[in-house]
PDB file of C-alpha atoms in Angstrom:
ATOM      1  CA  MET A   1       7.751  24.020  33.531  1.00  0.00           C
ATOM      2  CA  GLU A   2       5.539  24.846  30.569  1.00  0.00           C
ATOM      3  CA  ASN A   3       4.339  22.107  28.307  1.00  0.00           C
ATOM      4  CA  THR A   4       3.488  23.914  25.080  1.00  0.00           C
ATOM      5  CA  GLN A   5       4.496  22.639  21.695  1.00  0.00           C
ATOM      6  CA  SER A   6       6.784  25.640  21.157  1.00  0.00           C
ATOM      7  CA  SER A   7       7.941  25.878  24.821  1.00  0.00           C
ATOM      8  CA  THR A   8       7.521  29.665  24.598  1.00  0.00           C
ATOM      9  CA  VAL A   9       5.157  32.199  26.055  1.00  0.00           C
ATOM     10  CA  LEU A  10       3.921  34.964  23.775  1.00  0.00           C
ATOM     11  CA  ASN A  11       4.052  38.228  25.700  1.00  0.00           C
ATOM     12  CA  SER A  12       3.244  40.853  23.081  1.00  0.00           C
ATOM     13  CA  PHE A  13      -0.040  41.995  24.589  1.00  0.00           C
ATOM     14  CA  ARG A  14       1.219  42.540  28.152  1.00  0.00           C
ATOM     15  CA  ARG A  15       4.390  44.227  26.901  1.00  0.00           C
ATOM     16  CA  ALA A  16       2.441  46.612  24.665  1.00  0.00           C
ATOM     17  CA  ALA A  17      -0.153  47.360  27.350  1.00  0.00           C
ATOM     18  CA  GLN A  18       2.478  48.212  29.941  1.00  0.00           C
ATOM     19  CA  ALA A  19       4.408  50.306  27.408  1.00  0.00           C
ATOM     20  CA  GLY A  20       1.328  52.424  26.678  1.00  0.00           C
ATOM     21  CA  GLU A  21       1.118  51.386  23.032  1.00  0.00           C
ATOM     22  CA  PHE A  22      -2.128  51.521  21.059  1.00  0.00           C
ATOM     23  CA  LEU A  23      -3.614  48.066  21.580  1.00  0.00           C
ATOM     24  CA  VAL A  24      -5.591  46.013  19.090  1.00  0.00           C
ATOM     25  CA  THR A  25      -7.365  42.801  19.997  1.00  0.00           C
ATOM     26  CA  ALA A  26     -10.006  40.788  18.167  1.00  0.00           C
ATOM     27  CA  GLU A  27     -12.560  38.168  19.094  1.00  0.00           C
ATOM     28  CA  VAL A  28     -12.857  34.679  17.640  1.00  0.00           C
ATOM     29  CA  ALA A  29     -15.393  32.087  18.747  1.00  0.00           C
ATOM     30  CA  PRO A  30     -14.366  28.455  19.247  1.00  0.00           C
ATOM     31  CA  PRO A  31     -16.267  25.850  17.214  1.00  0.00           C
ATOM     32  CA  LYS A  32     -19.416  24.055  18.257  1.00  0.00           C
ATOM     33  CA  GLY A  33     -17.818  20.718  17.613  1.00  0.00           C
ATOM     34  CA  VAL A  34     -14.297  19.343  17.330  1.00  0.00           C
ATOM     35  CA  ASP A  35     -12.994  20.821  14.065  1.00  0.00           C
ATOM     36  CA  VAL A  36     -10.831  23.878  14.793  1.00  0.00           C
ATOM     37  CA  THR A  37      -9.866  24.479  11.149  1.00  0.00           C
ATOM     38  CA  HIS A  38     -12.117  27.491  10.600  1.00  0.00           C
ATOM     39  CA  MET A  39     -11.247  29.061  13.954  1.00  0.00           C
ATOM     40  CA  ILE A  40      -7.533  28.771  13.243  1.00  0.00           C
ATOM     41  CA  SER A  41      -7.891  30.100   9.699  1.00  0.00           C
ATOM     42  CA  MET A  42      -9.813  33.143  10.941  1.00  0.00           C
ATOM     43  CA  ALA A  43      -7.289  33.775  13.717  1.00  0.00           C
ATOM     44  CA  ALA A  44      -4.437  33.425  11.207  1.00  0.00           C
ATOM     45  CA  THR A  45      -5.792  36.410   9.240  1.00  0.00           C
ATOM     46  CA  LEU A  46      -5.191  38.491  12.382  1.00  0.00           C
ATOM     47  CA  LYS A  47      -1.557  37.507  12.872  1.00  0.00           C
ATOM     48  CA  GLY A  48       0.628  40.607  12.836  1.00  0.00           C
ATOM     49  CA  ARG A  49      -2.436  42.896  12.922  1.00  0.00           C
ATOM     50  CA  VAL A  50      -3.571  42.424  16.514  1.00  0.00           C
ATOM     51  CA  HIS A  51      -1.694  41.989  19.767  1.00  0.00           C
ATOM     52  CA  ALA A  52      -3.897  39.121  20.911  1.00  0.00           C
ATOM     53  CA  VAL A  53      -7.019  37.160  19.975  1.00  0.00           C
ATOM     54  CA  ASN A  54      -9.847  36.668  22.462  1.00  0.00           C
ATOM     55  CA  ILE A  55     -11.342  33.198  22.618  1.00  0.00           C
ATOM     56  CA  THR A  56     -14.876  33.361  23.979  1.00  0.00           C
ATOM     57  CA  ASP A  57     -16.105  31.164  26.825  1.00  0.00           C
ATOM     58  CA  GLY A  58     -19.713  30.188  26.193  1.00  0.00           C
ATOM     59  CA  SER A  59     -20.640  33.685  25.028  1.00  0.00           C
ATOM     60  CA  ARG A  60     -24.402  34.316  25.273  1.00  0.00           C
ATOM     61  CA  ALA A  61     -24.548  30.963  27.137  1.00  0.00           C
ATOM     62  CA  VAL A  62     -24.215  29.125  23.811  1.00  0.00           C
ATOM     63  CA  LEU A  63     -22.249  25.884  23.745  1.00  0.00           C
ATOM     64  CA  GLY A  64     -18.799  25.930  22.193  1.00  0.00           C
ATOM     65  CA  MET A  65     -15.429  24.256  22.610  1.00  0.00           C
ATOM     66  CA  SER A  66     -13.495  24.972  25.808  1.00  0.00           C
ATOM     67  CA  SER A  67     -11.891  28.417  25.601  1.00  0.00           C
ATOM     68  CA  LEU A  68      -8.822  27.008  27.335  1.00  0.00           C
ATOM     69  CA  VAL A  69      -8.366  24.252  24.768  1.00  0.00           C
ATOM     70  CA  ALA A  70      -9.083  26.576  21.846  1.00  0.00           C
ATOM     71  CA  SER A  71      -6.524  29.057  23.210  1.00  0.00           C
ATOM     72  CA  VAL A  72      -3.871  26.332  23.201  1.00  0.00           C
ATOM     73  CA  PHE A  73      -4.518  25.663  19.511  1.00  0.00           C
ATOM     74  CA  LEU A  74      -3.857  29.358  18.772  1.00  0.00           C
ATOM     75  CA  LEU A  75      -0.744  29.395  20.935  1.00  0.00           C
ATOM     76  CA  GLN A  76       0.629  26.437  18.995  1.00  0.00           C
ATOM     77  CA  LYS A  77       0.215  28.513  15.804  1.00  0.00           C
ATOM     78  CA  GLY A  78       2.133  31.460  17.298  1.00  0.00           C
ATOM     79  CA  ILE A  79      -1.033  33.502  17.870  1.00  0.00           C
ATOM     80  CA  GLU A  80      -1.270  35.058  21.323  1.00  0.00           C
ATOM     81  CA  PRO A  81      -4.626  34.301  22.984  1.00  0.00           C
ATOM     82  CA  ILE A  82      -6.684  36.090  25.579  1.00  0.00           C
ATOM     83  CA  CYS A  83      -8.570  33.250  27.223  1.00  0.00           C
ATOM     84  CA  GLN A  84     -11.981  34.308  28.444  1.00  0.00           C
ATOM     85  CA  VAL A  85     -13.036  32.663  31.705  1.00  0.00           C
ATOM     86  CA  ALA A  86     -16.692  32.886  32.772  1.00  0.00           C
ATOM     87  CA  CYS A  87     -17.938  32.046  36.253  1.00  0.00           C
ATOM     88  CA  ARG A  88     -21.294  30.731  35.066  1.00  0.00           C
ATOM     89  CA  ASP A  89     -20.235  27.120  34.489  1.00  0.00           C
ATOM     90  CA  ARG A  90     -17.575  26.420  37.156  1.00  0.00           C
ATOM     91  CA  ASN A  91     -17.177  26.603  40.896  1.00  0.00           C
ATOM     92  CA  ARG A  92     -14.030  28.063  42.456  1.00  0.00           C
ATOM     93  CA  ILE A  93     -12.260  24.689  42.524  1.00  0.00           C
ATOM     94  CA  ALA A  94     -12.720  24.226  38.778  1.00  0.00           C
ATOM     95  CA  LEU A  95     -11.806  27.853  38.073  1.00  0.00           C
ATOM     96  CA  GLN A  96      -8.528  27.513  39.956  1.00  0.00           C
ATOM     97  CA  ALA A  97      -7.789  24.221  38.227  1.00  0.00           C
ATOM     98  CA  ASP A  98      -8.330  25.752  34.786  1.00  0.00           C
ATOM     99  CA  LEU A  99      -6.257  28.839  35.596  1.00  0.00           C
ATOM    100  CA  MET A 100      -3.347  26.717  36.820  1.00  0.00           C
ATOM    101  CA  GLY A 101      -3.669  24.655  33.669  1.00  0.00           C
ATOM    102  CA  ALA A 102      -3.729  27.777  31.504  1.00  0.00           C
ATOM    103  CA  HIS A 103      -0.475  28.979  33.016  1.00  0.00           C
ATOM    104  CA  ALA A 104       1.179  25.574  32.632  1.00  0.00           C
ATOM    105  CA  LEU A 105       0.204  25.545  28.945  1.00  0.00           C
ATOM    106  CA  GLY A 106       1.731  28.975  28.308  1.00  0.00           C
ATOM    107  CA  ILE A 107      -1.438  31.061  28.357  1.00  0.00           C
ATOM    108  CA  ARG A 108      -0.951  34.335  30.205  1.00  0.00           C
ATOM    109  CA  ASN A 109      -3.850  36.637  29.282  1.00  0.00           C
ATOM    110  CA  ILE A 110      -7.187  36.062  31.012  1.00  0.00           C
ATOM    111  CA  LEU A 111     -10.424  38.026  30.645  1.00  0.00           C
ATOM    112  CA  ALA A 112     -12.450  37.517  33.821  1.00  0.00           C
ATOM    113  CA  LEU A 113     -16.202  37.447  33.199  1.00  0.00           C
ATOM    114  CA  THR A 114     -19.295  36.673  35.222  1.00  0.00           C
ATOM    115  CA  GLY A 115     -20.967  35.014  32.221  1.00  0.00           C
ATOM    116  CA  ASP A 116     -24.318  35.473  30.508  1.00  0.00           C
ATOM    117  CA  PRO A 117     -27.433  33.973  32.130  1.00  0.00           C
ATOM    118  CA  VAL A 118     -28.127  30.358  31.188  1.00  0.00           C
ATOM    119  CA  LYS A 119     -31.704  31.139  30.146  1.00  0.00           C
ATOM    120  CA  VAL A 120     -30.573  33.282  27.170  1.00  0.00           C
ATOM    121  CA  GLY A 121     -28.528  30.467  25.602  1.00  0.00           C
ATOM    122  CA  ASP A 122     -29.077  27.181  23.807  1.00  0.00           C
ATOM    123  CA  HIS A 123     -29.260  25.073  26.992  1.00  0.00           C
ATOM    124  CA  PRO A 124     -31.872  26.938  29.041  1.00  0.00           C
ATOM    125  CA  ASN A 125     -32.436  23.936  31.334  1.00  0.00           C
ATOM    126  CA  ALA A 126     -28.797  23.836  32.417  1.00  0.00           C
ATOM    127  CA  ARG A 127     -27.911  24.972  35.930  1.00  0.00           C
ATOM    128  CA  GLY A 128     -25.793  28.072  36.315  1.00  0.00           C
ATOM    129  CA  VAL A 129     -23.051  27.837  38.942  1.00  0.00           C
ATOM    130  CA  PHE A 130     -22.019  31.463  39.600  1.00  0.00           C
ATOM    131  CA  ASP A 131     -19.997  30.453  42.659  1.00  0.00           C
ATOM    132  CA  LEU A 132     -17.985  33.608  41.911  1.00  0.00           C
ATOM    133  CA  GLU A 133     -18.577  36.641  39.708  1.00  0.00           C
ATOM    134  CA  SER A 134     -16.042  38.714  37.767  1.00  0.00           C
ATOM    135  CA  VAL A 135     -14.764  40.863  40.656  1.00  0.00           C
ATOM    136  CA  ARG A 136     -14.204  37.875  42.906  1.00  0.00           C
ATOM    137  CA  LEU A 137     -12.596  35.990  40.013  1.00  0.00           C
ATOM    138  CA  LEU A 138     -10.142  38.874  39.599  1.00  0.00           C
ATOM    139  CA  GLN A 139      -9.407  38.694  43.327  1.00  0.00           C
ATOM    140  CA  LEU A 140      -8.831  34.958  42.982  1.00  0.00           C
ATOM    141  CA  ILE A 141      -6.374  35.462  40.105  1.00  0.00           C
ATOM    142  CA  ARG A 142      -4.479  38.021  42.170  1.00  0.00           C
ATOM    143  CA  LYS A 143      -4.154  35.485  45.004  1.00  0.00           C
ATOM    144  CA  MET A 144      -2.992  32.792  42.587  1.00  0.00           C
ATOM    145  CA  ASN A 145      -0.359  35.169  41.199  1.00  0.00           C
ATOM    146  CA  GLN A 146       0.876  35.486  44.791  1.00  0.00           C
ATOM    147  CA  GLY A 147       1.116  31.707  45.066  1.00  0.00           C
ATOM    148  CA  LEU A 148      -2.030  31.298  47.164  1.00  0.00           C
ATOM    149  CA  ASP A 149      -5.268  29.402  46.624  1.00  0.00           C
ATOM    150  CA  ASP A 150      -8.706  30.822  47.345  1.00  0.00           C
ATOM    151  CA  ASN A 151      -8.330  29.824  51.005  1.00  0.00           C
ATOM    152  CA  GLU A 152      -5.004  31.716  51.081  1.00  0.00           C
ATOM    153  CA  LYS A 153      -3.072  28.478  51.489  1.00  0.00           C
ATOM    154  CA  PRO A 154       0.219  28.416  49.554  1.00  0.00           C
ATOM    155  CA  PHE A 155       0.646  26.409  46.376  1.00  0.00           C
ATOM    156  CA  THR A 156       3.257  23.670  46.640  1.00  0.00           C
ATOM    157  CA  ASP A 157       4.364  23.896  42.997  1.00  0.00           C
ATOM    158  CA  GLY A 158       4.703  27.578  42.111  1.00  0.00           C
ATOM    159  CA  ALA A 159       2.535  30.647  41.540  1.00  0.00           C
ATOM    160  CA  THR A 160       0.696  31.650  38.382  1.00  0.00           C
ATOM    161  CA  ASP A 161       1.717  34.684  36.330  1.00  0.00           C
ATOM    162  CA  LEU A 162      -1.544  35.722  34.691  1.00  0.00           C
ATOM    163  CA  PHE A 163      -2.336  39.101  33.114  1.00  0.00           C
ATOM    164  CA  ALA A 164      -5.964  39.591  34.096  1.00  0.00           C
ATOM    165  CA  GLY A 165      -8.454  41.889  32.437  1.00  0.00           C
ATOM    166  CA  ALA A 166     -12.157  42.626  32.689  1.00  0.00           C
ATOM    167  CA  ALA A 167     -15.116  43.837  30.674  1.00  0.00           C
ATOM    168  CA  VAL A 168     -16.602  47.317  30.926  1.00  0.00           C
ATOM    169  CA  ASP A 169     -19.739  48.868  29.421  1.00  0.00           C
ATOM    170  CA  PRO A 170     -19.420  52.681  29.181  1.00  0.00           C
ATOM    171  CA  GLN A 171     -22.976  52.794  27.816  1.00  0.00           C
ATOM    172  CA  CYS A 172     -24.445  51.400  31.048  1.00  0.00           C
ATOM    173  CA  HIS A 173     -27.596  53.333  31.984  1.00  0.00           C
ATOM    174  CA  SER A 174     -26.549  53.685  35.621  1.00  0.00           C
ATOM    175  CA  TRP A 175     -23.535  55.988  35.696  1.00  0.00           C
ATOM    176  CA  SER A 176     -22.941  55.485  39.415  1.00  0.00           C
ATOM    177  CA  GLY A 177     -23.245  51.708  38.983  1.00  0.00           C
ATOM    178  CA  LEU A 178     -20.775  51.771  36.087  1.00  0.00           C
ATOM    179  CA  GLN A 179     -18.244  53.789  38.075  1.00  0.00           C
ATOM    180  CA  LYS A 180     -18.574  51.640  41.191  1.00  0.00           C
ATOM    181  CA  ARG A 181     -18.232  48.381  39.250  1.00  0.00           C
ATOM    182  CA  PHE A 182     -15.232  49.668  37.283  1.00  0.00           C
ATOM    183  CA  GLU A 183     -13.463  50.802  40.448  1.00  0.00           C
ATOM    184  CA  ARG A 184     -14.143  47.470  42.163  1.00  0.00           C
ATOM    185  CA  LYS A 185     -12.541  45.659  39.227  1.00  0.00           C
ATOM    186  CA  ILE A 186      -9.514  47.946  39.427  1.00  0.00           C
ATOM    187  CA  GLU A 187      -9.196  47.252  43.145  1.00  0.00           C
ATOM    188  CA  ALA A 188      -9.546  43.515  42.492  1.00  0.00           C
ATOM    189  CA  GLY A 189      -6.578  43.559  40.141  1.00  0.00           C
ATOM    190  CA  ALA A 190      -7.824  44.175  36.583  1.00  0.00           C
ATOM    191  CA  GLN A 191      -4.890  45.233  34.395  1.00  0.00           C
ATOM    192  CA  PHE A 192      -6.842  46.047  31.220  1.00  0.00           C
ATOM    193  CA  PHE A 193     -10.440  46.491  30.089  1.00  0.00           C
ATOM    194  CA  GLN A 194     -12.270  45.539  26.917  1.00  0.00           C
ATOM    195  CA  SER A 195     -15.590  47.242  26.347  1.00  0.00           C
ATOM    196  CA  GLN A 196     -18.866  46.003  24.995  1.00  0.00           C
ATOM    197  CA  MET A 197     -19.795  47.166  21.494  1.00  0.00           C
ATOM    198  CA  ILE A 198     -19.615  50.980  21.430  1.00  0.00           C
ATOM    199  CA  THR A 199     -22.249  52.905  19.513  1.00  0.00           C
ATOM    200  CA  ASP A 200     -22.334  56.088  21.631  1.00  0.00           C
ATOM    201  CA  PHE A 201     -18.868  57.621  21.428  1.00  0.00           C
ATOM    202  CA  GLU A 202     -19.911  60.700  23.395  1.00  0.00           C
ATOM    203  CA  ARG A 203     -20.713  58.366  26.263  1.00  0.00           C
ATOM    204  CA  LEU A 204     -17.324  56.672  25.842  1.00  0.00           C
ATOM    205  CA  GLU A 205     -15.600  60.056  25.928  1.00  0.00           C
ATOM    206  CA  LYS A 206     -17.442  60.994  29.122  1.00  0.00           C
ATOM    207  CA  PHE A 207     -16.417  57.691  30.704  1.00  0.00           C
ATOM    208  CA  MET A 208     -12.786  58.215  29.732  1.00  0.00           C
ATOM    209  CA  ASP A 209     -12.736  61.818  30.979  1.00  0.00           C
ATOM    210  CA  THR A 210     -14.600  61.360  34.262  1.00  0.00           C
ATOM    211  CA  VAL A 211     -13.967  57.762  35.383  1.00  0.00           C
ATOM    212  CA  ALA A 212     -11.075  56.023  33.603  1.00  0.00           C
ATOM    213  CA  VAL A 213      -8.829  59.109  33.717  1.00  0.00           C
ATOM    214  CA  ALA A 214      -8.126  58.486  37.408  1.00  0.00           C
ATOM    215  CA  TYR A 215      -6.575  55.086  36.674  1.00  0.00           C
ATOM    216  CA  ASP A 216      -3.647  54.173  34.479  1.00  0.00           C
ATOM    217  CA  LYS A 217      -5.238  51.114  32.888  1.00  0.00           C
ATOM    218  CA  PRO A 218      -5.709  50.434  29.162  1.00  0.00           C
ATOM    219  CA  ILE A 219      -9.297  50.678  27.895  1.00  0.00           C
ATOM    220  CA  LEU A 220     -10.060  48.984  24.570  1.00  0.00           C
ATOM    221  CA  ALA A 221     -13.244  50.182  22.865  1.00  0.00           C
ATOM    222  CA  GLY A 222     -15.415  47.450  21.358  1.00  0.00           C
ATOM    223  CA  ILE A 223     -15.825  47.920  17.585  1.00  0.00           C
ATOM    224  CA  PHE A 224     -18.343  45.688  15.816  1.00  0.00           C
ATOM    225  CA  LEU A 225     -18.604  45.031  12.080  1.00  0.00           C
ATOM    226  CA  LEU A 226     -22.195  45.627  10.966  1.00  0.00           C
ATOM    227  CA  LYS A 227     -22.795  43.545   7.852  1.00  0.00           C
ATOM    228  CA  SER A 228     -26.147  44.982   6.773  1.00  0.00           C
ATOM    229  CA  ALA A 229     -29.098  47.079   7.921  1.00  0.00           C
ATOM    230  CA  LYS A 230     -30.891  43.857   8.845  1.00  0.00           C
ATOM    231  CA  ASN A 231     -27.896  42.804  10.962  1.00  0.00           C
ATOM    232  CA  ALA A 232     -27.948  46.165  12.766  1.00  0.00           C
ATOM    233  CA  GLN A 233     -31.682  45.965  13.409  1.00  0.00           C
ATOM    234  CA  PHE A 234     -31.306  42.429  14.775  1.00  0.00           C
ATOM    235  CA  ILE A 235     -28.617  43.601  17.205  1.00  0.00           C
ATOM    236  CA  ASN A 236     -30.772  46.516  18.357  1.00  0.00           C
ATOM    237  CA  LYS A 237     -33.621  44.121  19.044  1.00  0.00           C
ATOM    238  CA  TYR A 238     -31.794  41.270  20.741  1.00  0.00           C
ATOM    239  CA  VAL A 239     -28.556  42.606  22.289  1.00  0.00           C
ATOM    240  CA  PRO A 240     -29.212  44.368  25.616  1.00  0.00           C
ATOM    241  CA  GLY A 241     -27.638  47.783  26.111  1.00  0.00           C
ATOM    242  CA  VAL A 242     -26.890  48.374  22.415  1.00  0.00           C
ATOM    243  CA  ASN A 243     -28.569  51.131  20.412  1.00  0.00           C
ATOM    244  CA  ILE A 244     -27.185  51.443  16.886  1.00  0.00           C
ATOM    245  CA  PRO A 245     -28.121  54.935  15.613  1.00  0.00           C
ATOM    246  CA  GLN A 246     -30.677  55.140  12.831  1.00  0.00           C
ATOM    247  CA  HIS A 247     -28.315  57.117  10.593  1.00  0.00           C
ATOM    248  CA  LEU A 248     -25.925  54.150  10.515  1.00  0.00           C
ATOM    249  CA  ILE A 249     -28.767  51.750   9.723  1.00  0.00           C
ATOM    250  CA  ASP A 250     -29.808  54.086   6.891  1.00  0.00           C
ATOM    251  CA  ARG A 251     -26.232  54.158   5.545  1.00  0.00           C
ATOM    252  CA  LEU A 252     -26.189  50.375   5.429  1.00  0.00           C
ATOM    253  CA  ALA A 253     -29.643  50.168   3.851  1.00  0.00           C
ATOM    254  CA  GLN A 254     -28.745  52.635   1.091  1.00  0.00           C
ATOM    255  CA  ALA A 255     -25.326  51.182   0.307  1.00  0.00           C
ATOM    256  CA  LYS A 256     -24.736  49.240  -2.912  1.00  0.00           C
ATOM    257  CA  ASP A 257     -22.442  46.942  -0.932  1.00  0.00           C
ATOM    258  CA  PRO A 258     -23.634  46.848   2.698  1.00  0.00           C
ATOM    259  CA  LEU A 259     -20.638  44.814   3.913  1.00  0.00           C
ATOM    260  CA  GLU A 260     -18.198  47.303   2.408  1.00  0.00           C
ATOM    261  CA  GLU A 261     -20.145  50.141   4.012  1.00  0.00           C
ATOM    262  CA  GLY A 262     -20.056  48.320   7.326  1.00  0.00           C
ATOM    263  CA  MET A 263     -16.287  48.079   7.036  1.00  0.00           C
ATOM    264  CA  LYS A 264     -16.073  51.824   6.408  1.00  0.00           C
ATOM    265  CA  ILE A 265     -18.241  52.520   9.456  1.00  0.00           C
ATOM    266  CA  ALA A 266     -16.075  50.266  11.603  1.00  0.00           C
ATOM    267  CA  ALA A 267     -12.899  51.962  10.337  1.00  0.00           C
ATOM    268  CA  GLU A 268     -14.347  55.380  11.169  1.00  0.00           C
ATOM    269  CA  GLN A 269     -15.170  54.144  14.657  1.00  0.00           C
ATOM    270  CA  VAL A 270     -11.636  52.786  15.122  1.00  0.00           C
ATOM    271  CA  GLN A 271     -10.310  56.261  14.298  1.00  0.00           C
ATOM    272  CA  ILE A 272     -12.688  57.913  16.785  1.00  0.00           C
ATOM    273  CA  ALA A 273     -11.796  55.412  19.494  1.00  0.00           C
ATOM    274  CA  GLY A 274      -8.110  56.023  18.823  1.00  0.00           C
ATOM    275  CA  GLN A 275      -8.579  59.629  19.948  1.00  0.00           C
ATOM    276  CA  LEU A 276     -10.284  58.581  23.189  1.00  0.00           C
ATOM    277  CA  CYS A 277      -8.629  55.462  24.610  1.00  0.00           C
ATOM    278  CA  GLN A 278      -5.621  53.155  24.387  1.00  0.00           C
ATOM    279  CA  GLY A 279      -6.998  50.592  22.000  1.00  0.00           C
ATOM    280  CA  VAL A 280      -9.790  48.788  20.205  1.00  0.00           C
ATOM    281  CA  HIS A 281     -11.323  45.349  20.550  1.00  0.00           C
ATOM    282  CA  MET A 282     -12.577  44.199  17.151  1.00  0.00           C
ATOM    283  CA  MET A 283     -15.629  41.974  16.726  1.00  0.00           C
ATOM    284  CA  ALA A 284     -16.758  40.606  13.352  1.00  0.00           C
ATOM    285  CA  VAL A 285     -18.785  37.486  13.999  1.00  0.00           C
ATOM    286  CA  LYS A 286     -18.029  34.834  11.340  1.00  0.00           C
ATOM    287  CA  ARG A 287     -16.126  37.431   9.244  1.00  0.00           C
ATOM    288  CA  GLU A 288     -12.951  37.843  11.262  1.00  0.00           C
ATOM    289  CA  ASP A 289     -11.091  37.939   7.927  1.00  0.00           C
ATOM    290  CA  MET A 290     -12.497  41.457   7.473  1.00  0.00           C
ATOM    291  CA  ILE A 291     -10.764  42.830  10.573  1.00  0.00           C
ATOM    292  CA  ALA A 292      -7.338  43.351   8.980  1.00  0.00           C
ATOM    293  CA  PRO A 293      -8.852  45.262   6.021  1.00  0.00           C
ATOM    294  CA  ILE A 294     -10.829  47.426   8.491  1.00  0.00           C
ATOM    295  CA  LEU A 295      -7.634  48.236  10.385  1.00  0.00           C
ATOM    296  CA  ASN A 296      -5.975  49.107   7.067  1.00  0.00           C
ATOM    297  CA  LEU A 297      -8.843  51.453   6.205  1.00  0.00           C
ATOM    298  CA  ALA A 298      -8.471  53.080   9.613  1.00  0.00           C
ATOM    299  CA  GLY A 299      -4.739  53.583   9.135  1.00  0.00           C
ATOM    300  CA  VAL A 300      -3.755  51.323  12.034  1.00  0.00           C
ATOM    301  CA  PRO A 301      -0.244  49.933  11.418  1.00  0.00           C
ATOM    302  CA  PRO A 302       0.741  46.311  12.012  1.00  0.00           C
ATOM    303  CA  VAL A 303       1.663  45.490  15.591  1.00  0.00           C
ATOM    304  CA  LYS A 304       5.279  45.350  16.654  1.00  0.00           C
ATOM    305  CA  LYS A 305       6.876  41.935  16.653  1.00  0.00           C
ATOM    306  CA  ALA A 306       5.976  39.867  19.709  1.00  0.00           C
ATOM    307  CA  THR A 307       8.481  39.384  22.479  1.00  0.00           C
ATOM    308  CA  ASN A 308       8.994  35.696  23.194  1.00  0.00           C
ATOM    309  CA  VAL A 309       9.973  34.702  26.708  1.00  0.00           C
ATOM    310  CA  HIS A 310      11.470  31.244  27.154  1.00  0.00           C
TER     311      HIS A 310
END
């Protein structure tokens, strides 16, 4: 028995993924504090333009509101969430408890993550847990969907029905490591993949043609809104694995309106990604209201109306 305000489960994302539709998701960070007004207002600008909205779980090991709680706020507003769950801060007992709670509250989409190292965040003296990592978390979710706990003992009050996904980085320097990790996540039960920020689309194409092609799972390419040349340079310096090409930095530096130019770049990238994979995952930190205009520029139509399951 679900206990959401609307007593419904939004199922648009799973339905579209399984139907092979072009998928659009976007990322919104929960607040550092208790006021969800801004988060909800940003997510509301995405309604009808994306299939689901990712709520981050301590991204970059920076403190924020519980992704589970923040996801419930979106669900209450009729916005389908993808609740990110990181292994860094919880042991397997807490992870199972949260996943059961997510299901009971009407949340169905989970992105299973290992989590960023504690030392890179704003609480470097905290202790990381890492009882599990993303592959083992996917395995755990698969067990829970079968009505079993991590010890393979049956639940007494019903199984979960969670649609689990995972992260992938096609720009990983180790090709063999990338392929092995991707295949392990498939075997563990990942039903969809969202990529890190893509800047090398030739690398993405190679990944799609030589690795992902063997599996019928949706891949969503990460598209990031660059707001200025300074923003791009900052990302190059501080975000591991990302190398924004100099010609894009030059475009931003020479533009009369760098934000507008960044939107054009993002729209171009959405169009390229649309030729390579089944969807895009949009990221526009603190300017999520720009995502719908970017999708318009790229010619991406509104999503089909969500299917509600009572």
